[in-house]
């Protein structure tokens, strides 16, 4: 055993004693680590695809919202009020208000 490993063991554990591991539970994945990774990937696919669709929709909404935010800033609507109505941060409202959406 390396010195590094023995340093982290508690003093009550002998170096040459085998470690006791817990019995597998019913909800533990069976099979190889590759099987567990494949199952995890399958579990991520549907929510990941849904998230990608929602992010794309949010980008489309931001594109449509940007000129309206610029118009509101130029009309004198307070940043805080724009942020409340759109759920866009005040920093983003300020940044968008300084930019020209036509550029």
PDB file of C-alpha atoms in Angstrom:
ATOM      1  CA  UNK A   1       0.000   0.000   0.000  1.00  0.00           C
ATOM      2  CA  UNK A   2       1.165   3.476  -0.706  1.00  0.00           C
ATOM      3  CA  UNK A   3       1.961   5.911   2.034  1.00  0.00           C
ATOM      4  CA  UNK A   4      -0.713   8.236   0.775  1.00  0.00           C
ATOM      5  CA  UNK A   5      -3.474   5.668   1.256  1.00  0.00           C
ATOM      6  CA  UNK A   6      -2.357   4.637   4.736  1.00  0.00           C
ATOM      7  CA  UNK A   7      -2.299   8.243   5.904  1.00  0.00           C
ATOM      8  CA  UNK A   8      -6.006   8.614   5.228  1.00  0.00           C
ATOM      9  CA  UNK A   9      -7.031   5.484   7.097  1.00  0.00           C
ATOM     10  CA  UNK A  10      -8.219   5.795  10.625  1.00  0.00           C
ATOM     11  CA  UNK A  11      -5.915   4.462  13.333  1.00  0.00           C
ATOM     12  CA  UNK A  12      -8.350   1.693  14.251  1.00  0.00           C
ATOM     13  CA  UNK A  13      -8.041  -0.037  10.879  1.00  0.00           C
ATOM     14  CA  UNK A  14      -5.133  -2.405  10.316  1.00  0.00           C
ATOM     15  CA  UNK A  15      -3.345  -2.071   7.013  1.00  0.00           C
ATOM     16  CA  UNK A  16      -3.773  -5.690   6.021  1.00  0.00           C
ATOM     17  CA  UNK A  17      -7.439  -6.146   6.893  1.00  0.00           C
ATOM     18  CA  UNK A  18      -9.709  -6.481   3.879  1.00  0.00           C
ATOM     19  CA  UNK A  19     -12.246  -3.724   3.465  1.00  0.00           C
ATOM     20  CA  UNK A  20     -15.828  -4.678   4.081  1.00  0.00           C
ATOM     21  CA  UNK A  21     -18.146  -3.476   1.370  1.00  0.00           C
ATOM     22  CA  UNK A  22     -21.889  -3.124   1.604  1.00  0.00           C
ATOM     23  CA  UNK A  23     -24.068  -5.627  -0.180  1.00  0.00           C
ATOM     24  CA  UNK A  24     -25.596  -4.335  -3.399  1.00  0.00           C
ATOM     25  CA  UNK A  25     -28.993  -2.806  -2.904  1.00  0.00           C
ATOM     26  CA  UNK A  26     -32.044  -3.446  -5.056  1.00  0.00           C
ATOM     27  CA  UNK A  27     -31.809  -0.026  -6.736  1.00  0.00           C
ATOM     28  CA  UNK A  28     -28.120  -0.284  -7.579  1.00  0.00           C
ATOM     29  CA  UNK A  29     -27.436  -0.809 -11.273  1.00  0.00           C
ATOM     30  CA  UNK A  30     -26.263  -4.290 -12.121  1.00  0.00           C
ATOM     31  CA  UNK A  31     -23.562  -5.059 -14.614  1.00  0.00           C
ATOM     32  CA  UNK A  32     -20.454  -3.289 -15.658  1.00  0.00           C
ATOM     33  CA  UNK A  33     -19.543   0.373 -15.259  1.00  0.00           C
ATOM     34  CA  UNK A  34     -20.184   0.725 -18.996  1.00  0.00           C
ATOM     35  CA  UNK A  35     -23.759  -0.460 -18.439  1.00  0.00           C
ATOM     36  CA  UNK A  36     -24.215   2.102 -15.688  1.00  0.00           C
ATOM     37  CA  UNK A  37     -22.851   4.875 -17.931  1.00  0.00           C
ATOM     38  CA  UNK A  38     -25.094   3.811 -20.802  1.00  0.00           C
ATOM     39  CA  UNK A  39     -28.125   3.839 -18.511  1.00  0.00           C
ATOM     40  CA  UNK A  40     -27.171   7.289 -17.217  1.00  0.00           C
ATOM     41  CA  UNK A  41     -26.816   8.588 -20.778  1.00  0.00           C
ATOM     42  CA  UNK A  42     -30.233   7.171 -21.707  1.00  0.00           C
ATOM     43  CA  UNK A  43     -31.713   8.938 -18.682  1.00  0.00           C
ATOM     44  CA  UNK A  44     -30.194  12.256 -19.755  1.00  0.00           C
ATOM     45  CA  UNK A  45     -31.281  12.127 -23.389  1.00  0.00           C
ATOM     46  CA  UNK A  46     -34.965  13.115 -23.145  1.00  0.00           C
ATOM     47  CA  UNK A  47     -34.551  15.897 -20.550  1.00  0.00           C
ATOM     48  CA  UNK A  48     -31.466  17.144 -22.395  1.00  0.00           C
ATOM     49  CA  UNK A  49     -33.340  17.335 -25.697  1.00  0.00           C
ATOM     50  CA  UNK A  50     -36.210  19.145 -24.004  1.00  0.00           C
ATOM     51  CA  UNK A  51     -33.789  21.627 -22.429  1.00  0.00           C
ATOM     52  CA  UNK A  52     -32.152  22.286 -25.801  1.00  0.00           C
ATOM     53  CA  UNK A  53     -35.569  23.003 -27.346  1.00  0.00           C
ATOM     54  CA  UNK A  54     -36.447  25.370 -24.502  1.00  0.00           C
ATOM     55  CA  UNK A  55     -33.109  27.198 -24.748  1.00  0.00           C
ATOM     56  CA  UNK A  56     -33.658  27.643 -28.499  1.00  0.00           C
ATOM     57  CA  UNK A  57     -37.160  28.996 -27.815  1.00  0.00           C
ATOM     58  CA  UNK A  58     -35.745  31.375 -25.203  1.00  0.00           C
ATOM     59  CA  UNK A  59     -33.215  32.633 -27.761  1.00  0.00           C
ATOM     60  CA  UNK A  60     -36.045  33.295 -30.225  1.00  0.00           C
ATOM     61  CA  UNK A  61     -38.009  35.148 -27.549  1.00  0.00           C
ATOM     62  CA  UNK A  62     -34.958  37.226 -26.617  1.00  0.00           C
ATOM     63  CA  UNK A  63     -34.516  38.179 -30.266  1.00  0.00           C
ATOM     64  CA  UNK A  64     -38.118  39.378 -30.415  1.00  0.00           C
ATOM     65  CA  UNK A  65     -37.916  41.059 -27.015  1.00  0.00           C
ATOM     66  CA  UNK A  66     -34.688  42.957 -27.612  1.00  0.00           C
ATOM     67  CA  UNK A  67     -36.131  45.810 -29.724  1.00  0.00           C
ATOM     68  CA  UNK A  68     -39.033  46.145 -27.296  1.00  0.00           C
ATOM     69  CA  UNK A  69     -36.613  46.489 -24.383  1.00  0.00           C
ATOM     70  CA  UNK A  70     -34.639  49.121 -26.328  1.00  0.00           C
ATOM     71  CA  UNK A  71     -37.864  50.990 -27.037  1.00  0.00           C
ATOM     72  CA  UNK A  72     -38.872  50.851 -23.368  1.00  0.00           C
ATOM     73  CA  UNK A  73     -35.431  52.083 -22.235  1.00  0.00           C
ATOM     74  CA  UNK A  74     -35.573  54.981 -24.708  1.00  0.00           C
ATOM     75  CA  UNK A  75     -39.116  55.790 -23.535  1.00  0.00           C
ATOM     76  CA  UNK A  76     -37.819  56.106 -19.988  1.00  0.00           C
ATOM     77  CA  UNK A  77     -39.275  52.973 -18.421  1.00  0.00           C
ATOM     78  CA  UNK A  78     -37.118  52.169 -15.366  1.00  0.00           C
ATOM     79  CA  UNK A  79     -34.741  49.229 -15.753  1.00  0.00           C
ATOM     80  CA  UNK A  80     -36.203  47.617 -12.664  1.00  0.00           C
ATOM     81  CA  UNK A  81     -39.716  47.698 -14.141  1.00  0.00           C
ATOM     82  CA  UNK A  82     -38.518  46.249 -17.463  1.00  0.00           C
ATOM     83  CA  UNK A  83     -36.700  43.522 -15.549  1.00  0.00           C
ATOM     84  CA  UNK A  84     -39.834  42.727 -13.532  1.00  0.00           C
ATOM     85  CA  UNK A  85     -41.981  42.479 -16.660  1.00  0.00           C
ATOM     86  CA  UNK A  86     -39.548  40.401 -18.711  1.00  0.00           C
ATOM     87  CA  UNK A  87     -37.559  38.449 -16.117  1.00  0.00           C
ATOM     88  CA  UNK A  88     -34.388  39.789 -17.708  1.00  0.00           C
ATOM     89  CA  UNK A  89     -31.682  41.016 -15.354  1.00  0.00           C
ATOM     90  CA  UNK A  90     -31.280  44.766 -14.933  1.00  0.00           C
ATOM     91  CA  UNK A  91     -27.721  44.445 -16.223  1.00  0.00           C
ATOM     92  CA  UNK A  92     -29.000  42.840 -19.430  1.00  0.00           C
ATOM     93  CA  UNK A  93     -31.681  45.524 -19.771  1.00  0.00           C
ATOM     94  CA  UNK A  94     -28.974  48.184 -19.433  1.00  0.00           C
ATOM     95  CA  UNK A  95     -26.700  46.435 -21.946  1.00  0.00           C
ATOM     96  CA  UNK A  96     -29.511  45.954 -24.452  1.00  0.00           C
ATOM     97  CA  UNK A  97     -30.627  49.556 -23.965  1.00  0.00           C
ATOM     98  CA  UNK A  98     -27.174  50.789 -25.039  1.00  0.00           C
ATOM     99  CA  UNK A  99     -27.104  48.650 -28.183  1.00  0.00           C
ATOM    100  CA  UNK A 100     -28.872  49.133 -31.466  1.00  0.00           C
ATOM    101  CA  UNK A 101     -30.913  46.041 -32.389  1.00  0.00           C
ATOM    102  CA  UNK A 102     -30.757  47.004 -36.067  1.00  0.00           C
ATOM    103  CA  UNK A 103     -26.939  46.738 -36.131  1.00  0.00           C
TER     104      UNK A 103
END
